[in-house]
Coordinates of C-alpha atoms in Angstrom, one line a residue:
X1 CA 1.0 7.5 37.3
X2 CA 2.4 6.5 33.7
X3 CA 0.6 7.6 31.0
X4 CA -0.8 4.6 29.1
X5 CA 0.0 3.4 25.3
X6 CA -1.7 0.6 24.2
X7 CA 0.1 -1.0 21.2
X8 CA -2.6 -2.6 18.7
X9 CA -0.1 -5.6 17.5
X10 CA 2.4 -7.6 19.2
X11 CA 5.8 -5.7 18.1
X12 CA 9.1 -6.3 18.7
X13 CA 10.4 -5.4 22.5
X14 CA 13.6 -3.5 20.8
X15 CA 10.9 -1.6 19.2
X16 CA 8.9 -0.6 22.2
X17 CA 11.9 -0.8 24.6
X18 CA 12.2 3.5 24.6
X19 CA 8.8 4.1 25.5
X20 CA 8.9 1.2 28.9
X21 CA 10.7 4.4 30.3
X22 CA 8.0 6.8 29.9
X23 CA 4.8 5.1 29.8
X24 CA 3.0 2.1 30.7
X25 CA 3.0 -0.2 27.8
X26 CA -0.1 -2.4 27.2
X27 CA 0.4 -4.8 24.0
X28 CA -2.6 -7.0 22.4
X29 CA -0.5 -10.2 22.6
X30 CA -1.1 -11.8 18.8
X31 CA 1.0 -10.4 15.6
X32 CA -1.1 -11.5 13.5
X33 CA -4.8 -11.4 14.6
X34 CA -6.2 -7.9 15.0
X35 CA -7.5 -6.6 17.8
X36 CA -11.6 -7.4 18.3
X37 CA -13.7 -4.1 17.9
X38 CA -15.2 -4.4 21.1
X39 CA -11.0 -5.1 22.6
X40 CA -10.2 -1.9 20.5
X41 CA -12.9 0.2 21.8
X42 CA -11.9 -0.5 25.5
X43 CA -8.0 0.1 25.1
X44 CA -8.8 3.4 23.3
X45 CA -10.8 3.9 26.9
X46 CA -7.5 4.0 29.4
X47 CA -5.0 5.1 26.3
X48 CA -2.9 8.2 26.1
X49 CA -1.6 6.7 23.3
X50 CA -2.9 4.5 20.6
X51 CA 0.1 2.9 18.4
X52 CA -2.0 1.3 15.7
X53 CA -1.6 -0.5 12.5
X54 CA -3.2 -0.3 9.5
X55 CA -6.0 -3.4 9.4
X56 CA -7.2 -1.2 12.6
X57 CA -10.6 0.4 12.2
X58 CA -10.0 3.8 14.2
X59 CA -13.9 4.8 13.7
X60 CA -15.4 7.8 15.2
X61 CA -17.0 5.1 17.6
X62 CA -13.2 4.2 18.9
X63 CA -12.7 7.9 19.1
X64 CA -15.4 8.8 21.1
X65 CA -14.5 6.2 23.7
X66 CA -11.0 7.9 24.2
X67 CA -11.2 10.4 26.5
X68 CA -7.7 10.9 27.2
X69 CA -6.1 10.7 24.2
X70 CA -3.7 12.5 22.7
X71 CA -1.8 10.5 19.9
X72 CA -3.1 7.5 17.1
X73 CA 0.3 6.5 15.7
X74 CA -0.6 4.7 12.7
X75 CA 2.5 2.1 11.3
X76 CA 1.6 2.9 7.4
X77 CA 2.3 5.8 5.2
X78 CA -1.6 5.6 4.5
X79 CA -4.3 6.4 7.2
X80 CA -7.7 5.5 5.9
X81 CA -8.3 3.2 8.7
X82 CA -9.1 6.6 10.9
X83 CA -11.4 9.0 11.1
X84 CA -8.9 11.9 10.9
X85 CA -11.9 14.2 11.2
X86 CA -13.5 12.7 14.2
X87 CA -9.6 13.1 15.8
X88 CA -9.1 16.6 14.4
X89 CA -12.2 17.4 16.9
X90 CA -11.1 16.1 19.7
X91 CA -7.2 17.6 19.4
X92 CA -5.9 13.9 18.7
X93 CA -3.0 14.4 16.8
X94 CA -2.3 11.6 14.1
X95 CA 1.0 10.4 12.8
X96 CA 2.0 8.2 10.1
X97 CA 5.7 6.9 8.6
X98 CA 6.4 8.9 5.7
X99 CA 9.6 8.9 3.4
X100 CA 10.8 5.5 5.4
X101 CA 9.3 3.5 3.2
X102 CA 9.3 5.1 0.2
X103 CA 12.4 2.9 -1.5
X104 CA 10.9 -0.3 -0.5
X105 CA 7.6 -0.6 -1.5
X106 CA 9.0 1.3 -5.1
X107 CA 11.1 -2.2 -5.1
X108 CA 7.8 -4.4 -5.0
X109 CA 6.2 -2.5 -7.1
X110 CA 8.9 -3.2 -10.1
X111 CA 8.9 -6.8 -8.4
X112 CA 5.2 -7.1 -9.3
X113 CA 6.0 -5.9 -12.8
X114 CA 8.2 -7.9 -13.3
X115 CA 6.6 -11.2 -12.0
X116 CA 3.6 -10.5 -14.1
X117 CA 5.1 -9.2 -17.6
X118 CA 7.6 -12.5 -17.2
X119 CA 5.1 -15.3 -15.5
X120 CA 7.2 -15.9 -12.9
X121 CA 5.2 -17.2 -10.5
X122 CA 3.4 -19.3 -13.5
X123 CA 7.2 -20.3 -14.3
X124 CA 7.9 -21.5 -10.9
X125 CA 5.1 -23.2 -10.0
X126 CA 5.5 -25.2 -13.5
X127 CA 9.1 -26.7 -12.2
X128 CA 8.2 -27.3 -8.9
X129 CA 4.8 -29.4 -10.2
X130 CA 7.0 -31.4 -12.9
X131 CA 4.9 -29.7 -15.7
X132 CA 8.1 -28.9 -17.3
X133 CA 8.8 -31.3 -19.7
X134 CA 10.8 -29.7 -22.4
X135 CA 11.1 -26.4 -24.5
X136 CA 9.3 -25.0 -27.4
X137 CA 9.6 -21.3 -28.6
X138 CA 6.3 -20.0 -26.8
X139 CA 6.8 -21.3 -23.6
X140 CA 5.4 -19.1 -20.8
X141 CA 6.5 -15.8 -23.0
X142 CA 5.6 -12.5 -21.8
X143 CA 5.7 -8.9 -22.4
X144 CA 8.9 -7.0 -22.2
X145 CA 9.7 -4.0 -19.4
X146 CA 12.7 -2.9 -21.0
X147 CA 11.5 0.6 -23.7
X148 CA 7.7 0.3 -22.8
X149 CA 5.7 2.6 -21.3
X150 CA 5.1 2.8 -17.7
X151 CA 1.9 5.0 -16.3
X152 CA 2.0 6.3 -13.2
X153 CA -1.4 6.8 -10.8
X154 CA -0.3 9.3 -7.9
X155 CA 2.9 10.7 -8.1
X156 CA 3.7 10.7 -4.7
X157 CA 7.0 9.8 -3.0
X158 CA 6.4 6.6 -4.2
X159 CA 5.0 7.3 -7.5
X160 CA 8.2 9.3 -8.4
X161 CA 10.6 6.1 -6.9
X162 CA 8.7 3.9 -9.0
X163 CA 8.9 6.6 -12.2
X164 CA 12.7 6.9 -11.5
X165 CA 13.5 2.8 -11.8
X166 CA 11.7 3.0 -15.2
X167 CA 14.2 5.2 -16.4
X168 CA 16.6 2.5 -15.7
X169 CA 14.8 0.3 -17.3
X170 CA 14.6 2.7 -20.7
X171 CA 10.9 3.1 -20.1
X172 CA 8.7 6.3 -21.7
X173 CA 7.2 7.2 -18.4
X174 CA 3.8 9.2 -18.1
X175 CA 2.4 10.5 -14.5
X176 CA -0.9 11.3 -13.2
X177 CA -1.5 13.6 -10.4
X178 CA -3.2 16.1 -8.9
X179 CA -1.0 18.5 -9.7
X180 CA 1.2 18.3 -12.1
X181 CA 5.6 18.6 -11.0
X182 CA 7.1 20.9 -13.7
X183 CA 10.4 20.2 -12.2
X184 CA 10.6 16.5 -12.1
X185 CA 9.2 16.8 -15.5
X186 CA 12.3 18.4 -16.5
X187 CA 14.7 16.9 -14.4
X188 CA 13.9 13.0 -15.4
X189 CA 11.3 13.9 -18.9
X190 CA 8.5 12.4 -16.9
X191 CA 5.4 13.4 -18.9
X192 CA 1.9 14.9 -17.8
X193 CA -1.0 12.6 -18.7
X194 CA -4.8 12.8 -17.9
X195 CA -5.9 9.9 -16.6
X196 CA -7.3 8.9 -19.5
X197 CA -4.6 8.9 -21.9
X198 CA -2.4 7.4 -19.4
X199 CA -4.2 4.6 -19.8
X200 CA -4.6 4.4 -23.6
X201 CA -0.9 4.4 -23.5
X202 CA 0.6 2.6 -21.0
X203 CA 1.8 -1.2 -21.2
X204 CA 2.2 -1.1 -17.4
X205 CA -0.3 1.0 -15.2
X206 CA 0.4 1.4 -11.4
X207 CA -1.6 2.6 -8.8
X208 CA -0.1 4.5 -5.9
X209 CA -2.9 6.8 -5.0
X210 CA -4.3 7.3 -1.5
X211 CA -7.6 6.2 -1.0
X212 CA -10.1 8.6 -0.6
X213 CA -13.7 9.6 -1.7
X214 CA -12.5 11.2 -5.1
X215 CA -10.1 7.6 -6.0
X216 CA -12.4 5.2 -4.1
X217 CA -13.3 2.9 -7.5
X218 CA -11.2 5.5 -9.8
X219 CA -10.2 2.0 -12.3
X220 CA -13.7 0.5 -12.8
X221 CA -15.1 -1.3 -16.3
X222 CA -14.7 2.6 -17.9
X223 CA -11.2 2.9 -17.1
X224 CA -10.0 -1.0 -18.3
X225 CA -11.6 -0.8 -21.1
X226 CA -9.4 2.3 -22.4
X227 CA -5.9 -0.1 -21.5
X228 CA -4.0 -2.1 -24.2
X229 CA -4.9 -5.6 -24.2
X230 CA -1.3 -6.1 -23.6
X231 CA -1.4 -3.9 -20.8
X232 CA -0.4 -5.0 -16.9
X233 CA -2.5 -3.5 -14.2
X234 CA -0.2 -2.9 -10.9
X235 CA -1.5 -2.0 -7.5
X236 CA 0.1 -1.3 -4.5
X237 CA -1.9 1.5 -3.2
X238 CA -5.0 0.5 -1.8
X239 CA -7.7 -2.1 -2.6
X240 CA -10.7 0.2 -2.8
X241 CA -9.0 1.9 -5.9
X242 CA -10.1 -0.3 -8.2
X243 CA -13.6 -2.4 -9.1
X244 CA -12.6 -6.1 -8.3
X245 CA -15.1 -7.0 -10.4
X246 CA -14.5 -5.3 -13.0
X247 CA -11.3 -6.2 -13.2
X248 CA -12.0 -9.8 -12.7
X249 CA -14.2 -10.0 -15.8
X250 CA -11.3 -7.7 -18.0
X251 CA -8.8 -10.5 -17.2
X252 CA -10.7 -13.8 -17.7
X253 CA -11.7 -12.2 -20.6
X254 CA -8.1 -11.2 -21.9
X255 CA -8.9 -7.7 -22.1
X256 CA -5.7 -6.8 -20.3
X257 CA -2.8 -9.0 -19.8
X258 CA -2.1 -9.9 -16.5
X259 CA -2.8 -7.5 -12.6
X260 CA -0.4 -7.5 -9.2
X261 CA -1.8 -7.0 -6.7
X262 CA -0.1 -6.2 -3.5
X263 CA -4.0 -4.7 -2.0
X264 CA -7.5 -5.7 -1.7
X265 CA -10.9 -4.1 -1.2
X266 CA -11.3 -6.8 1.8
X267 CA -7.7 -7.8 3.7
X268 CA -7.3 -10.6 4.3
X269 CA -8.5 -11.3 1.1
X270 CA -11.0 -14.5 0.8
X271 CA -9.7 -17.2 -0.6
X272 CA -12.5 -17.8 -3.0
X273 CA -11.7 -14.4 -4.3
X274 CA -12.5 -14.7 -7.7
X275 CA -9.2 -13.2 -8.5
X276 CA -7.4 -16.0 -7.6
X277 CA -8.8 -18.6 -9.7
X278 CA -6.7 -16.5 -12.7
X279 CA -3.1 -17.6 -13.5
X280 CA -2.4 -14.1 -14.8
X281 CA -3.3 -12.6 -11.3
X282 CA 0.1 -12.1 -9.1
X283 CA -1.4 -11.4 -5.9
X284 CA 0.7 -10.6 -2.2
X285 CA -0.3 -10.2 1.4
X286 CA 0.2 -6.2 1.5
X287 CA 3.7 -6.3 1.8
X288 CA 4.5 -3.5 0.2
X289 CA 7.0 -2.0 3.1
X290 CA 8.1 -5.7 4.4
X291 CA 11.5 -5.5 4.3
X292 CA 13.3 -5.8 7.8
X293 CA 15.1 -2.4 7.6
X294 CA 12.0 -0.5 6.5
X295 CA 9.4 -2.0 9.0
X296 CA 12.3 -1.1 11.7
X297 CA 12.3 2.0 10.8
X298 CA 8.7 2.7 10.3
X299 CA 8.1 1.7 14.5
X300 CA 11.0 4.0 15.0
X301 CA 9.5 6.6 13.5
X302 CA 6.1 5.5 15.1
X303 CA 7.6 5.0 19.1
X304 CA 9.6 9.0 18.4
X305 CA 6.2 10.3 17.7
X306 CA 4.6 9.1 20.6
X307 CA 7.3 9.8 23.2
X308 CA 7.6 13.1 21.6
X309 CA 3.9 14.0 22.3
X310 CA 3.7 12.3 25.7
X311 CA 6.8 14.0 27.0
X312 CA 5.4 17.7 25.5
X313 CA 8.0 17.9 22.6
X314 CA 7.3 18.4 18.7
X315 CA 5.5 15.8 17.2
X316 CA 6.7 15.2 13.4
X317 CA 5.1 13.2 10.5
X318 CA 1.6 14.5 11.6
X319 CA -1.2 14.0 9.2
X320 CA -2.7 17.3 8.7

């Protein structure tokens, strides 16, 4: 018999297509509705393979109804949706699609930038209502990108993508990490900043940490207060990063200028989220890696994993 992969999201056959030779394929038939706990829990039951997707819970609970399992092939760079430890226990190895999708979401997260420091989305909604009636010299102005300062939060793959389009834009840039990159310091003058300062500083803060136990609510009430009033607040991490709340209150109460937001703490995010009542709130449907080339590539990467630990080869992009 075929081993079994059971695919957590309708994808694209093309996408799928190599692993039809190897394994039986079993697909939960919506693209956009997640799969039911209860519908998870019995596919993790028969799978081999798990190819999952980020809005996935993969809980211990899942885990411990997989006894066959070798592979959760997660289509995201990030993989807090699993418990890596309750895998790691079981031998479960679990992959993810780095470098892929570094360039893309880099490009939203200057798109988000720039939609909030210019109103765009303010802008455009004001033609197509018929609100705009004339000019006058403080219509729908904003704050410049061009020679401000842009923080980084993570510096990452990503982080660094996003540090390097600054520099086109004649941006100071200042980075927060971890550890601190000596060399990209000196290659591109990228400066060292505790969190802190970085955000006394900046006129345009974003967040590309992971989420984890040590970032879960790392910009709360503390942390806004310290940013300019001028400041933009960009996230395209993960919700959890930052106190909604908190951040709510800092923007109706002009605190900070304007947020874009590309994650939130609950996906999809409630439409009576208080964050979208405010007209300086630029908020997106996690698209960070939505562009057609990058999402191709990311179940390329996703479907070469798999076959790779089905058929006894190397497995790359493993999360260790």
């Amino acid at each position: 018999m075929k081993p079994i992969v059971w695919i957590t999201r309708k994808l694209p056959e093309e996408g799928i297509a190599p692993l039809r030779e190897i394994a039986e394929v079993k697909m939960w038939p919506s693209e956009e509705q997640p799969m039911p706990a209860e519908e998870l829990k019995q596919a993790a039951g028969e799978a081999d393979a798990m190819w999952v997707m980020i809005s996935d819970q993969i809980t211990r609970e899942v885990i411990a109804e997989a006894p066959k399992l070798k592979i959760i092939a997660n289509l995201a760079v990030g993989y807090n949706n699993i418990d890596i430890q309750a895998a790691k226990e079981k031998g479960i190895i679990v992959t993810n699609t780095p470098d892929v999708l570094t360039g893309t979401t880099a490009d939203l997260a200057f798109a988000l930038m720039l939609a909030t420091a210019r109103r765009i989305p303010e802008a455009e909604r004001e033609v197509r209502e018929g609100k705009w009636t004339g000019w006058s010299v403080n219509q729908l102005t904003g704050m410049d990108i061009h020679g401000a300062t842009l923080g980084v939060v993570g510096m990452g793959r990503i982080g660094e993508a996003v540090a390097r389009r600054g520099i086109g834009f004649d941006m100071r840039v200042l980075y927060h990490n971890r550890t601190r990159k000596p060399e990209t310091e000196e290659k591109y003058g990228f400066e060292y900043a505790e969190l802190d300062i970085l955000l006394k500083e900046s006129d345009f803060v974003v967040l590309l940490t992971p989420l984890t136990s040590k970032t879960k609510g790392l910009i709360g009430k503390r942390e806004i207060a310290l940013m300019k009033n001028s400041a933009i607040l960009i996230n395209v991490a993960r919700g959890g990063v930052v106190d909604e709340q908190a951040l709510y209150e800092a923007l109706l109460n002009k605190e900070i200028w304007a947020a874009g937001l590309d994650v939130f703490e609950t996906e999809p995010v409630p439409t009576d989220h208080p964050l979208l009542t405010l007209p300086n709130v630029v908020a997106l449907p996690h698209i960070g890696s939505a562009s057609i080339r990058t999402r191709n590539n990311m179940m390329a990467k996703n479907a070469e994993s798999i076959a790779a630990c089905l058929q006894g080869r190397e497995v790359k992009s493993q999360v260790k």
